[in-house]
mmCIF file of C-alpha atoms and ligand atoms in Angstrom:
data_model
loop_
_atom_site.group_PDB
_atom_site.id
_atom_site.type_symbol
_atom_site.label_atom_id
_atom_site.label_comp_id
_atom_site.label_asym_id
_atom_site.label_seq_id
_atom_site.Cartn_x
_atom_site.Cartn_y
_atom_site.Cartn_z
ATOM 1 C CA MET A 1 -0.020 -0.030 -0.022
ATOM 2 C CA LYS A 2 1.499 3.291 -1.109
ATOM 3 C CA LYS A 3 -1.315 5.834 -0.903
ATOM 4 C CA ILE A 4 -4.038 6.267 1.658
ATOM 5 C CA ALA A 5 -6.681 8.841 2.446
ATOM 6 C CA VAL A 6 -8.118 10.128 5.670
ATOM 7 C CA PHE A 7 -11.294 11.996 6.469
ATOM 8 C CA THR A 8 -13.593 12.990 9.296
ATOM 9 C CA SER A 9 -17.320 12.422 9.071
ATOM 10 C CA GLY A 10 -20.476 12.832 11.149
ATOM 11 C CA GLY A 11 -20.651 15.029 14.202
ATOM 12 C CA ASP A 12 -17.198 16.471 15.016
ATOM 13 C CA ALA A 13 -15.566 15.475 18.267
ATOM 14 C CA PRO A 14 -12.592 17.023 20.179
ATOM 15 C CA GLY A 15 -9.552 14.932 19.380
ATOM 16 C CA MET A 16 -10.332 14.342 15.735
ATOM 17 C CA ASN A 17 -7.436 16.630 14.841
ATOM 18 C CA ALA A 18 -5.098 14.640 17.032
ATOM 19 C CA CYS A 19 -6.187 11.515 15.172
ATOM 20 C CA ILE A 20 -5.697 13.086 11.739
ATOM 21 C CA ARG A 21 -2.176 14.156 12.823
ATOM 22 C CA SER A 22 -1.464 10.616 13.983
ATOM 23 C CA VAL A 23 -2.677 9.063 10.758
ATOM 24 C CA VAL A 24 -0.655 11.450 8.641
ATOM 25 C CA ARG A 25 2.576 11.187 10.575
ATOM 26 C CA SER A 26 2.428 7.410 10.987
ATOM 27 C CA ALA A 27 1.712 6.968 7.305
ATOM 28 C CA ILE A 28 4.712 9.160 6.416
ATOM 29 C CA TYR A 29 6.772 7.196 8.987
ATOM 30 C CA HIS A 30 5.892 3.977 7.136
ATOM 31 C CA GLY A 31 6.697 5.570 3.707
ATOM 32 C CA ILE A 32 3.084 5.989 2.592
ATOM 33 C CA GLU A 33 1.650 9.022 0.850
ATOM 34 C CA VAL A 34 -1.344 10.360 2.668
ATOM 35 C CA TYR A 35 -4.314 12.460 1.351
ATOM 36 C CA GLY A 36 -7.032 14.303 3.155
ATOM 37 C CA ALA A 37 -10.582 14.447 1.936
ATOM 38 C CA ARG A 38 -12.691 17.453 2.987
ATOM 39 C CA TYR A 39 -16.208 17.229 4.432
ATOM 40 C CA GLY A 40 -16.131 13.455 4.951
ATOM 41 C CA TYR A 41 -17.643 11.282 2.172
ATOM 42 C CA ASN A 42 -18.573 14.470 0.210
ATOM 43 C CA GLY A 43 -14.862 15.083 -0.282
ATOM 44 C CA LEU A 44 -14.467 11.667 -1.772
ATOM 45 C CA ILE A 45 -17.471 12.173 -4.096
ATOM 46 C CA GLU A 46 -16.374 15.596 -5.246
ATOM 47 C CA GLY A 47 -12.702 14.755 -5.510
ATOM 48 C CA ASP A 48 -11.889 17.327 -2.863
ATOM 49 C CA ILE A 49 -8.812 15.340 -1.939
ATOM 50 C CA PHE A 50 -5.385 16.844 -1.325
ATOM 51 C CA LYS A 51 -1.978 15.666 -0.242
ATOM 52 C CA LEU A 52 -0.992 16.075 3.385
ATOM 53 C CA LYS A 53 2.610 16.540 4.545
ATOM 54 C CA SER A 54 3.962 16.275 8.006
ATOM 55 C CA TYR A 55 3.777 20.017 8.491
ATOM 56 C CA SER A 56 0.127 20.065 7.261
ATOM 57 C CA VAL A 57 -0.777 18.664 10.692
ATOM 58 C CA SER A 58 1.539 20.896 12.777
ATOM 59 C CA ASN A 59 -0.055 22.642 15.743
ATOM 60 C CA ILE A 60 -3.433 20.864 15.527
ATOM 61 C CA LEU A 61 -2.967 18.254 18.267
ATOM 62 C CA GLN A 62 -4.519 20.536 20.900
ATOM 63 C CA ARG A 63 -7.307 22.042 18.801
ATOM 64 C CA GLY A 64 -11.001 21.093 18.813
ATOM 65 C CA GLY A 65 -13.003 20.634 15.590
ATOM 66 C CA THR A 66 -11.471 19.083 12.521
ATOM 67 C CA ILE A 67 -9.150 20.662 10.002
ATOM 68 C CA LEU A 68 -10.627 18.353 7.335
ATOM 69 C CA LYS A 69 -14.176 19.618 8.155
ATOM 70 C CA SER A 70 -16.992 17.196 8.631
ATOM 71 C CA ALA A 71 -20.410 16.402 7.159
ATOM 72 C CA ARG A 72 -23.136 13.778 7.123
ATOM 73 C CA SER A 73 -23.244 12.935 3.451
ATOM 74 C CA LYS A 74 -26.623 11.997 2.048
ATOM 75 C CA GLU A 75 -25.189 11.369 -1.406
ATOM 76 C CA PHE A 76 -22.857 8.610 -0.214
ATOM 77 C CA PHE A 77 -25.840 6.665 0.931
ATOM 78 C CA THR A 78 -26.970 6.326 -2.742
ATOM 79 C CA LYS A 79 -25.344 3.863 -5.178
ATOM 80 C CA GLU A 80 -24.507 6.751 -7.562
ATOM 81 C CA GLY A 81 -22.738 8.669 -4.832
ATOM 82 C CA ARG A 82 -20.581 5.719 -3.874
ATOM 83 C CA ALA A 83 -19.766 5.034 -7.558
ATOM 84 C CA LYS A 84 -18.570 8.650 -7.924
ATOM 85 C CA ALA A 85 -16.416 8.307 -4.766
ATOM 86 C CA TYR A 86 -14.846 5.147 -6.111
ATOM 87 C CA LYS A 87 -14.054 6.805 -9.437
ATOM 88 C CA GLN A 88 -12.323 9.640 -7.594
ATOM 89 C CA ILE A 89 -10.196 7.491 -5.341
ATOM 90 C CA GLN A 90 -9.224 5.267 -8.271
ATOM 91 C CA ALA A 91 -8.115 8.309 -10.273
ATOM 92 C CA LYS A 92 -5.935 9.391 -7.307
ATOM 93 C CA GLY A 93 -4.517 5.886 -6.832
ATOM 94 C CA ILE A 94 -5.734 5.630 -3.248
ATOM 95 C CA GLU A 95 -5.528 2.092 -1.952
ATOM 96 C CA GLY A 96 -6.735 2.426 1.615
ATOM 97 C CA ILE A 97 -8.819 4.765 3.789
ATOM 98 C CA VAL A 98 -8.956 5.773 7.381
ATOM 99 C CA ALA A 99 -12.465 7.079 8.296
ATOM 100 C CA ILE A 100 -12.731 8.950 11.567
ATOM 101 C CA GLY A 101 -16.372 9.098 12.753
ATOM 102 C CA GLY A 102 -19.257 7.314 14.398
ATOM 103 C CA ASP A 103 -21.853 4.688 13.437
ATOM 104 C CA GLY A 104 -23.192 6.565 10.381
ATOM 105 C CA THR A 105 -19.618 6.844 9.053
ATOM 106 C CA PHE A 106 -18.970 3.128 9.543
ATOM 107 C CA THR A 107 -22.292 2.119 8.009
ATOM 108 C CA GLY A 108 -21.162 4.015 4.869
ATOM 109 C CA ALA A 109 -17.676 2.479 5.035
ATOM 110 C CA ASN A 110 -19.112 -1.032 5.284
ATOM 111 C CA LEU A 111 -21.300 -0.489 2.223
ATOM 112 C CA PHE A 112 -18.362 0.936 0.284
ATOM 113 C CA ASN A 113 -16.144 -1.992 1.176
ATOM 114 C CA GLU A 114 -18.823 -4.525 0.255
ATOM 115 C CA GLU A 115 -19.385 -2.943 -3.137
ATOM 116 C CA TYR A 116 -15.835 -1.951 -4.153
ATOM 117 C CA GLY A 117 -13.541 -3.851 -1.784
ATOM 118 C CA VAL A 118 -11.570 -0.796 -0.809
ATOM 119 C CA PRO A 119 -9.844 -1.468 2.519
ATOM 120 C CA ILE A 120 -11.131 0.964 5.130
ATOM 121 C CA ILE A 121 -10.373 1.174 8.793
ATOM 122 C CA GLY A 122 -12.469 3.322 11.120
ATOM 123 C CA ALA A 123 -11.281 5.260 14.129
ATOM 124 C CA PRO A 124 -14.155 5.931 16.575
ATOM 125 C CA GLY A 125 -14.672 9.664 16.785
ATOM 126 C CA THR A 126 -17.908 10.717 18.532
ATOM 127 C CA ILE A 127 -18.702 12.365 21.833
ATOM 128 C CA ASP A 128 -21.530 9.810 22.324
ATOM 129 C CA ASN A 129 -19.234 6.892 23.160
ATOM 130 C CA ASP A 130 -21.861 4.544 21.667
ATOM 131 C CA LEU A 131 -19.688 2.185 19.630
ATOM 132 C CA TYR A 132 -19.265 -1.460 20.437
ATOM 133 C CA GLY A 133 -15.598 -2.430 20.200
ATOM 134 C CA SER A 134 -14.133 0.558 21.998
ATOM 135 C CA ASP A 135 -14.325 1.304 25.676
ATOM 136 C CA SER A 136 -14.090 4.991 24.845
ATOM 137 C CA THR A 137 -14.382 7.083 21.688
ATOM 138 C CA ILE A 138 -12.469 10.157 20.643
ATOM 139 C CA GLY A 139 -14.139 13.270 22.163
ATOM 140 C CA PHE A 140 -16.193 11.541 24.876
ATOM 141 C CA ASP A 141 -13.871 12.418 27.720
ATOM 142 C CA THR A 142 -13.597 16.040 26.638
ATOM 143 C CA ALA A 143 -17.400 16.340 26.251
ATOM 144 C CA VAL A 144 -17.882 14.956 29.764
ATOM 145 C CA ASN A 145 -15.337 17.383 31.216
ATOM 146 C CA THR A 146 -16.930 20.323 29.335
ATOM 147 C CA ALA A 147 -20.387 19.382 30.612
ATOM 148 C CA LEU A 148 -19.036 18.932 34.141
ATOM 149 C CA GLU A 149 -17.530 22.423 34.143
ATOM 150 C CA ALA A 150 -20.916 23.789 33.175
ATOM 151 C CA ILE A 151 -22.760 21.703 35.760
ATOM 152 C CA ASP A 152 -20.409 22.894 38.522
ATOM 153 C CA LYS A 153 -21.311 26.442 37.606
ATOM 154 C CA ILE A 154 -25.028 25.661 37.488
ATOM 155 C CA ARG A 155 -24.779 24.091 40.933
ATOM 156 C CA ASP A 156 -23.379 27.336 42.364
ATOM 157 C CA THR A 157 -26.421 29.309 41.212
ATOM 158 C CA ALA A 158 -28.887 26.465 41.966
ATOM 159 C CA ASN A 159 -27.582 26.456 45.483
ATOM 160 C CA SER A 160 -27.744 30.231 45.964
ATOM 161 C CA HIS A 161 -31.392 30.360 44.899
ATOM 162 C CA ASP A 162 -32.641 27.001 46.214
ATOM 163 C CA ARG A 163 -33.595 25.860 42.782
ATOM 164 C CA VAL A 164 -34.072 22.589 40.840
ATOM 165 C CA PHE A 165 -32.195 22.518 37.581
ATOM 166 C CA PHE A 166 -32.816 20.209 34.688
ATOM 167 C CA VAL A 167 -29.648 20.084 32.682
ATOM 168 C CA GLU A 168 -29.773 18.503 29.191
ATOM 169 C CA VAL A 169 -26.626 16.875 27.865
ATOM 170 C CA MET A 170 -26.008 15.395 24.413
ATOM 171 C CA GLY A 171 -26.509 11.786 23.361
ATOM 172 C CA LYS A 172 -29.567 11.206 21.205
ATOM 173 C CA HIS A 173 -29.410 7.458 21.622
ATOM 174 C CA SER A 174 -26.803 7.132 24.260
ATOM 175 C CA GLY A 175 -26.675 7.912 27.943
ATOM 176 C CA TYR A 176 -22.926 7.757 28.403
ATOM 177 C CA ILE A 177 -22.428 11.499 28.738
ATOM 178 C CA GLY A 178 -25.464 11.658 31.012
ATOM 179 C CA ILE A 179 -24.290 8.977 33.413
ATOM 180 C CA GLN A 180 -20.708 10.245 33.631
ATOM 181 C CA THR A 181 -21.744 13.853 34.210
ATOM 182 C CA GLY A 182 -24.333 12.665 36.726
ATOM 183 C CA ILE A 183 -21.720 10.847 38.799
ATOM 184 C CA GLY A 184 -19.012 13.508 38.334
ATOM 185 C CA GLY A 185 -21.375 16.401 38.912
ATOM 186 C CA GLY A 186 -23.193 14.905 41.931
ATOM 187 C CA ALA A 187 -26.630 14.909 40.281
ATOM 188 C CA GLU A 188 -29.751 13.770 42.169
ATOM 189 C CA LEU A 189 -31.025 11.808 39.154
ATOM 190 C CA VAL A 190 -29.942 10.946 35.643
ATOM 191 C CA MET A 191 -32.400 10.216 32.797
ATOM 192 C CA VAL A 192 -30.944 8.220 29.891
ATOM 193 C CA PRO A 193 -32.477 6.818 26.752
ATOM 194 C CA GLU A 194 -31.364 3.221 27.540
ATOM 195 C CA LEU A 195 -33.269 2.972 30.827
ATOM 196 C CA SER A 196 -36.787 4.008 31.623
ATOM 197 C CA THR A 197 -37.341 6.749 34.255
ATOM 198 C CA THR A 198 -40.938 7.899 34.852
ATOM 199 C CA ILE A 199 -42.036 11.371 35.816
ATOM 200 C CA ASP A 200 -43.135 9.769 39.128
ATOM 201 C CA ASP A 201 -39.514 8.707 39.640
ATOM 202 C CA VAL A 202 -38.441 12.345 39.197
ATOM 203 C CA LEU A 203 -41.126 13.593 41.576
ATOM 204 C CA ASN A 204 -40.195 11.020 44.177
ATOM 205 C CA THR A 205 -36.511 11.948 43.974
ATOM 206 C CA LEU A 206 -37.354 15.622 44.431
ATOM 207 C CA LYS A 207 -39.791 14.927 47.266
ATOM 208 C CA GLN A 208 -37.285 12.730 49.044
ATOM 209 C CA GLY A 209 -34.666 15.405 48.684
ATOM 210 C CA ARG A 210 -37.028 17.961 50.186
ATOM 211 C CA ASP A 211 -37.754 15.640 53.093
ATOM 212 C CA ARG A 212 -34.032 15.428 53.722
ATOM 213 C CA ASP A 213 -33.786 19.268 53.709
ATOM 214 C CA LYS A 214 -32.084 19.481 50.324
ATOM 215 C CA THR A 215 -32.442 22.992 49.069
ATOM 216 C CA SER A 216 -31.328 22.476 45.484
ATOM 217 C CA SER A 217 -31.083 19.607 43.015
ATOM 218 C CA ILE A 218 -29.650 18.835 39.604
ATOM 219 C CA ILE A 219 -31.316 16.406 37.275
ATOM 220 C CA ILE A 220 -29.385 15.353 34.173
ATOM 221 C CA VAL A 221 -31.440 14.551 31.098
ATOM 222 C CA SER A 222 -29.813 12.907 28.111
ATOM 223 C CA GLU A 223 -31.313 14.482 25.003
ATOM 224 C CA GLY A 224 -32.814 11.231 23.776
ATOM 225 C CA ASP A 225 -34.757 10.388 26.925
ATOM 226 C CA GLU A 226 -38.202 8.849 26.331
ATOM 227 C CA GLN A 227 -39.951 11.384 28.596
ATOM 228 C CA GLY A 228 -38.888 14.198 26.289
ATOM 229 C CA ASN A 229 -36.271 16.946 26.396
ATOM 230 C CA ALA A 230 -35.325 18.847 29.527
ATOM 231 C CA ILE A 231 -37.829 21.628 28.899
ATOM 232 C CA GLU A 232 -40.694 19.151 28.477
ATOM 233 C CA ILE A 233 -39.774 17.131 31.536
ATOM 234 C CA ALA A 234 -39.371 20.278 33.675
ATOM 235 C CA ALA A 235 -42.858 21.481 32.560
ATOM 236 C CA LYS A 236 -44.417 18.119 33.583
ATOM 237 C CA VAL A 237 -42.653 18.261 36.995
ATOM 238 C CA ALA A 238 -43.602 21.912 37.520
ATOM 239 C CA LYS A 239 -47.332 21.013 37.063
ATOM 240 C CA GLN A 240 -47.136 18.425 39.868
ATOM 241 C CA LEU A 241 -44.824 20.398 42.207
ATOM 242 C CA PRO A 242 -45.738 24.046 41.567
ATOM 243 C CA ASP A 243 -43.961 25.278 44.708
ATOM 244 C CA LEU A 244 -40.521 24.309 43.299
ATOM 245 C CA ASP A 245 -38.423 26.965 41.645
ATOM 246 C CA ILE A 246 -37.356 25.160 38.427
ATOM 247 C CA ARG A 247 -34.944 26.171 35.732
ATOM 248 C CA VAL A 248 -33.621 24.388 32.596
ATOM 249 C CA SER A 249 -30.282 24.532 30.971
ATOM 250 C CA THR A 250 -29.492 22.840 27.661
ATOM 251 C CA LEU A 251 -25.753 22.490 27.217
ATOM 252 C CA GLY A 252 -25.905 21.674 23.460
ATOM 253 C CA HIS A 253 -22.986 21.993 21.114
ATOM 254 C CA ILE A 254 -20.492 23.432 23.614
ATOM 255 C CA GLN A 255 -20.004 19.755 24.406
ATOM 256 C CA ARG A 256 -18.635 19.163 20.909
ATOM 257 C CA GLY A 257 -15.998 21.899 20.911
ATOM 258 C CA GLY A 258 -12.859 22.981 22.777
ATOM 259 C CA ALA A 259 -9.392 21.603 23.320
ATOM 260 C CA PRO A 260 -9.332 17.784 23.780
ATOM 261 C CA THR A 261 -8.361 16.479 27.188
ATOM 262 C CA ALA A 262 -5.087 14.630 27.708
ATOM 263 C CA PHE A 263 -7.047 11.351 27.561
ATOM 264 C CA ASP A 264 -8.633 12.168 24.220
ATOM 265 C CA ARG A 265 -5.322 13.357 22.702
ATOM 266 C CA ILE A 266 -3.566 10.138 23.709
ATOM 267 C CA LEU A 267 -6.495 7.938 22.684
ATOM 268 C CA ALA A 268 -6.719 9.662 19.293
ATOM 269 C CA SER A 269 -3.016 9.367 18.712
ATOM 270 C CA ARG A 270 -3.019 5.672 19.534
ATOM 271 C CA LEU A 271 -6.032 4.960 17.340
ATOM 272 C CA GLY A 272 -4.567 6.862 14.373
ATOM 273 C CA ILE A 273 -1.353 4.844 14.451
ATOM 274 C CA ALA A 274 -3.226 1.578 14.930
ATOM 275 C CA ALA A 275 -5.485 2.396 11.999
ATOM 276 C CA VAL A 276 -2.544 2.956 9.658
ATOM 277 C CA GLU A 277 -0.730 -0.135 10.914
ATOM 278 C CA GLY A 278 -3.940 -2.110 10.544
ATOM 279 C CA LEU A 279 -4.145 -1.138 6.858
ATOM 280 C CA LEU A 280 -0.569 -2.136 6.372
ATOM 281 C CA ASN A 281 -1.116 -5.484 8.079
ATOM 282 C CA GLY A 282 -4.063 -6.332 5.808
ATOM 283 C CA GLN A 283 -6.881 -5.391 8.146
ATOM 284 C CA LYS A 284 -9.961 -3.974 6.419
ATOM 285 C CA ASN A 285 -13.618 -3.280 6.957
ATOM 286 C CA CYS A 286 -13.214 -2.783 10.667
ATOM 287 C CA MET A 287 -12.991 -0.215 13.396
ATOM 288 C CA VAL A 288 -9.966 -0.004 15.675
ATOM 289 C CA GLY A 289 -10.869 0.624 19.311
ATOM 290 C CA ILE A 290 -9.434 0.590 22.759
ATOM 291 C CA VAL A 291 -10.430 -2.443 24.804
ATOM 292 C CA ASN A 292 -8.825 -2.925 28.193
ATOM 293 C CA ASN A 293 -6.154 -0.426 27.199
ATOM 294 C CA GLU A 294 -5.180 -2.407 24.091
ATOM 295 C CA MET A 295 -5.833 -1.657 20.404
ATOM 296 C CA LYS A 296 -8.411 -4.086 19.110
ATOM 297 C CA TYR A 297 -10.062 -4.384 15.603
ATOM 298 C CA THR A 298 -13.773 -5.031 15.393
ATOM 299 C CA ASN A 299 -15.658 -5.690 12.145
ATOM 300 C CA PHE A 300 -17.798 -2.706 11.104
ATOM 301 C CA LYS A 301 -20.951 -4.763 11.084
ATOM 302 C CA LEU A 302 -20.433 -5.686 14.714
ATOM 303 C CA ALA A 303 -19.349 -2.224 15.757
ATOM 304 C CA ILE A 304 -22.512 -0.598 14.337
ATOM 305 C CA SER A 305 -25.056 -3.296 15.117
ATOM 306 C CA LYS A 306 -24.108 -4.413 18.609
ATOM 307 C CA SER A 307 -25.041 -2.149 21.421
ATOM 308 C CA LYS A 308 -22.606 -1.171 24.189
ATOM 309 C CA PRO A 309 -24.895 -1.387 27.216
ATOM 310 C CA LEU A 310 -24.731 1.206 29.988
ATOM 311 C CA ASN A 311 -23.840 -0.303 33.292
ATOM 312 C CA PRO A 312 -26.990 0.016 35.410
ATOM 313 C CA GLU A 313 -24.822 -0.109 38.522
ATOM 314 C CA LEU A 314 -23.600 3.369 37.596
ATOM 315 C CA LEU A 315 -27.164 4.681 37.842
ATOM 316 C CA LYS A 316 -27.540 3.042 41.257
ATOM 317 C CA LEU A 317 -24.322 4.916 42.195
ATOM 318 C CA VAL A 318 -26.081 8.269 41.450
ATOM 319 C CA GLU A 319 -28.963 7.244 43.703
ATOM 320 C CA ILE A 320 -26.678 6.166 46.573
ATOM 321 C CA LEU A 321 -24.370 9.170 46.335
ATOM 322 C CA SER A 322 -27.176 11.742 46.210
ATOM 323 C CA ILE A 323 -28.743 10.651 49.492
HETATM 324 O O1 LIG B 401 -23.465 12.226 17.444
HETATM 325 C C1 LIG B 401 -22.971 13.243 18.197
HETATM 326 C C2 LIG B 401 -24.043 14.232 18.490
HETATM 327 O O2 LIG B 401 -23.475 15.297 19.205
HETATM 328 C C3 LIG B 401 -25.217 13.713 19.293
HETATM 329 O O3 LIG B 401 -25.011 13.610 20.684
HETATM 330 C C4 LIG B 401 -26.300 14.698 18.968
HETATM 331 O O4 LIG B 401 -27.594 14.183 19.148
HETATM 332 C C5 LIG B 401 -25.997 15.049 17.528
HETATM 333 O O5 LIG B 401 -24.644 14.739 17.352
HETATM 334 C C6 LIG B 401 -26.289 16.469 17.209
HETATM 335 O O6 LIG B 401 -26.089 16.643 15.841
HETATM 336 P P1 LIG B 401 -26.047 17.986 15.059
HETATM 337 O O7 LIG B 401 -24.680 18.567 15.192
HETATM 338 O O8 LIG B 401 -26.358 17.640 13.674
HETATM 339 O O9 LIG B 401 -27.033 18.898 15.720
#
């Protein structure tokens, strides 16, 4: 293999730049030419593919976002789109691809490999941490730390005014950010999409807190919770407990930005190198992940179809620690 391409796709995540840097430098280290495609699969389709040198990735290790830009390509999910992408990479002589992204990215990669046999290795880049085959994903740790910083600040004001705050964190189908910030931020309750929490559960938690003379509470709501978003849940609770002073804070996309933590920089660097080495060693159609602190390759199909269940003991921990 003499030429490979790298791109970032799906929702961006802090540490993607560190991974791009690692792919580029390890490829060059192994004597391979490396190209970047802009805007994920759209770059492959449009032929927006350019050569990367070692200095192209200088000074990006510590930066959030992605220098290659990102997109969720609709065209790549059509046969015509993938045919165009194949034509472009053939024209450039690209023999292997590193795709940095989440489940949507790997679903596309799997299709592309099945149709055209191009070796692709995925590096898990998503703040949601929802990929089977990796204990953590690039950006998750940073997102949790960003959310925690915000929750600490919210707690200050919640405490001063004796208020209940519903704080919404990201994770449309995944409660990983919710559970980590719930434990790290000392929340009274965490509502995640994977496990059912009723409005009565919320009311009981708040009533019990009041009985124990708690003056303020924080409830974390993962954005995909079945009871609705934080504003909707807060409204339902306010109806039942009108004497409570309730506020809502939706943290939103601040969780996707900012400098990656040390953990994410190191994880991204390790995954980038393992992705390139995987391609060189004949791996294809798989995601490289970290499992028990080791680099492991998991077939795309498994990585996207198998769920990585939340540990319910962690939710119990929130209950015990908020007593
Ligand atoms: O997949 C990462 C993620 O941040 C989810 O947690 C969230 O639901 C979604 O992306 C938001 O996507 P967008 O940036 O398109 O609003």
